[in-house]
Amino acid sequence: MSTQIVNKEPTAAEFAAAAEVLKLLADDTRLRIVWALLHGEHSVNGLAEHVGAQPAAVSQHLAKLRLAHLVRRRREGNRLYYAAENEHIERLAHEALLQADHLVAGAAHHRTESQTA
């Protein structure tokens, strides 16, 4: 994963949108849902089982994530499958969880694949 440096100051709208994304990910269940989706497409029931929540609650979280364009859905017959919208959400969740690893477990410096090559 390459990191792109932004040379311009973000606009007020961009700061506000970024804050909303971070607020959505600040919920433990939503972060668990996003983490599961980073590892592949899931149905609501599959996600509910994976994150240990009721399907109705997972469905509500998915609706919020979808409205924010963080996840997308695909219909197959009468079933809906969800996936992470793009690589940006993957990096946000991954970095937040690496930071949490430092805070909770006192983990040492994490090396990414690009740093070990």
Coordinates of C-alpha atoms in Angstrom, one line a residue, residues 11-53:
T11 CA -11.7 22.0 2.7
A12 CA -14.2 22.4 5.6
A13 CA -16.5 20.0 3.8
E14 CA -13.7 17.4 3.6
F15 CA -12.8 17.8 7.3
A16 CA -16.5 17.4 8.1
A17 CA -16.9 14.3 5.9
A18 CA -13.7 12.7 7.4
A19 CA -15.0 13.3 10.9
E20 CA -18.3 11.6 10.0
V21 CA -16.4 8.6 8.7
L22 CA -14.3 8.4 11.9
K23 CA -17.5 8.7 14.0
L24 CA -19.1 5.8 12.1
L25 CA -16.0 3.6 12.7
A26 CA -15.9 4.6 16.4
D27 CA -18.6 2.1 17.1
D28 CA -17.2 -1.3 18.2
T29 CA -19.9 -3.3 16.3
R30 CA -19.5 -1.3 13.1
L31 CA -15.7 -1.6 13.2
R32 CA -16.1 -5.4 13.7
I33 CA -18.4 -5.5 10.7
V34 CA -16.0 -3.5 8.5
W35 CA -13.1 -5.8 9.6
A36 CA -15.1 -8.8 8.6
L37 CA -15.9 -7.3 5.3
L38 CA -12.3 -6.6 4.6
H39 CA -11.8 -10.4 4.5
G40 CA -14.6 -11.0 2.0
E41 CA -18.2 -10.5 1.1
H42 CA -20.8 -11.5 3.8
S43 CA -24.5 -11.7 4.2
V44 CA -26.3 -10.0 7.1
N45 CA -26.7 -13.3 8.9
G46 CA -23.1 -14.3 8.3
L47 CA -21.9 -11.0 9.6
A48 CA -24.2 -11.3 12.6
E49 CA -22.8 -14.6 13.5
H50 CA -19.2 -13.4 12.9
V51 CA -19.5 -10.3 15.1
G52 CA -21.8 -11.8 17.7
A53 CA -24.8 -9.5 17.2

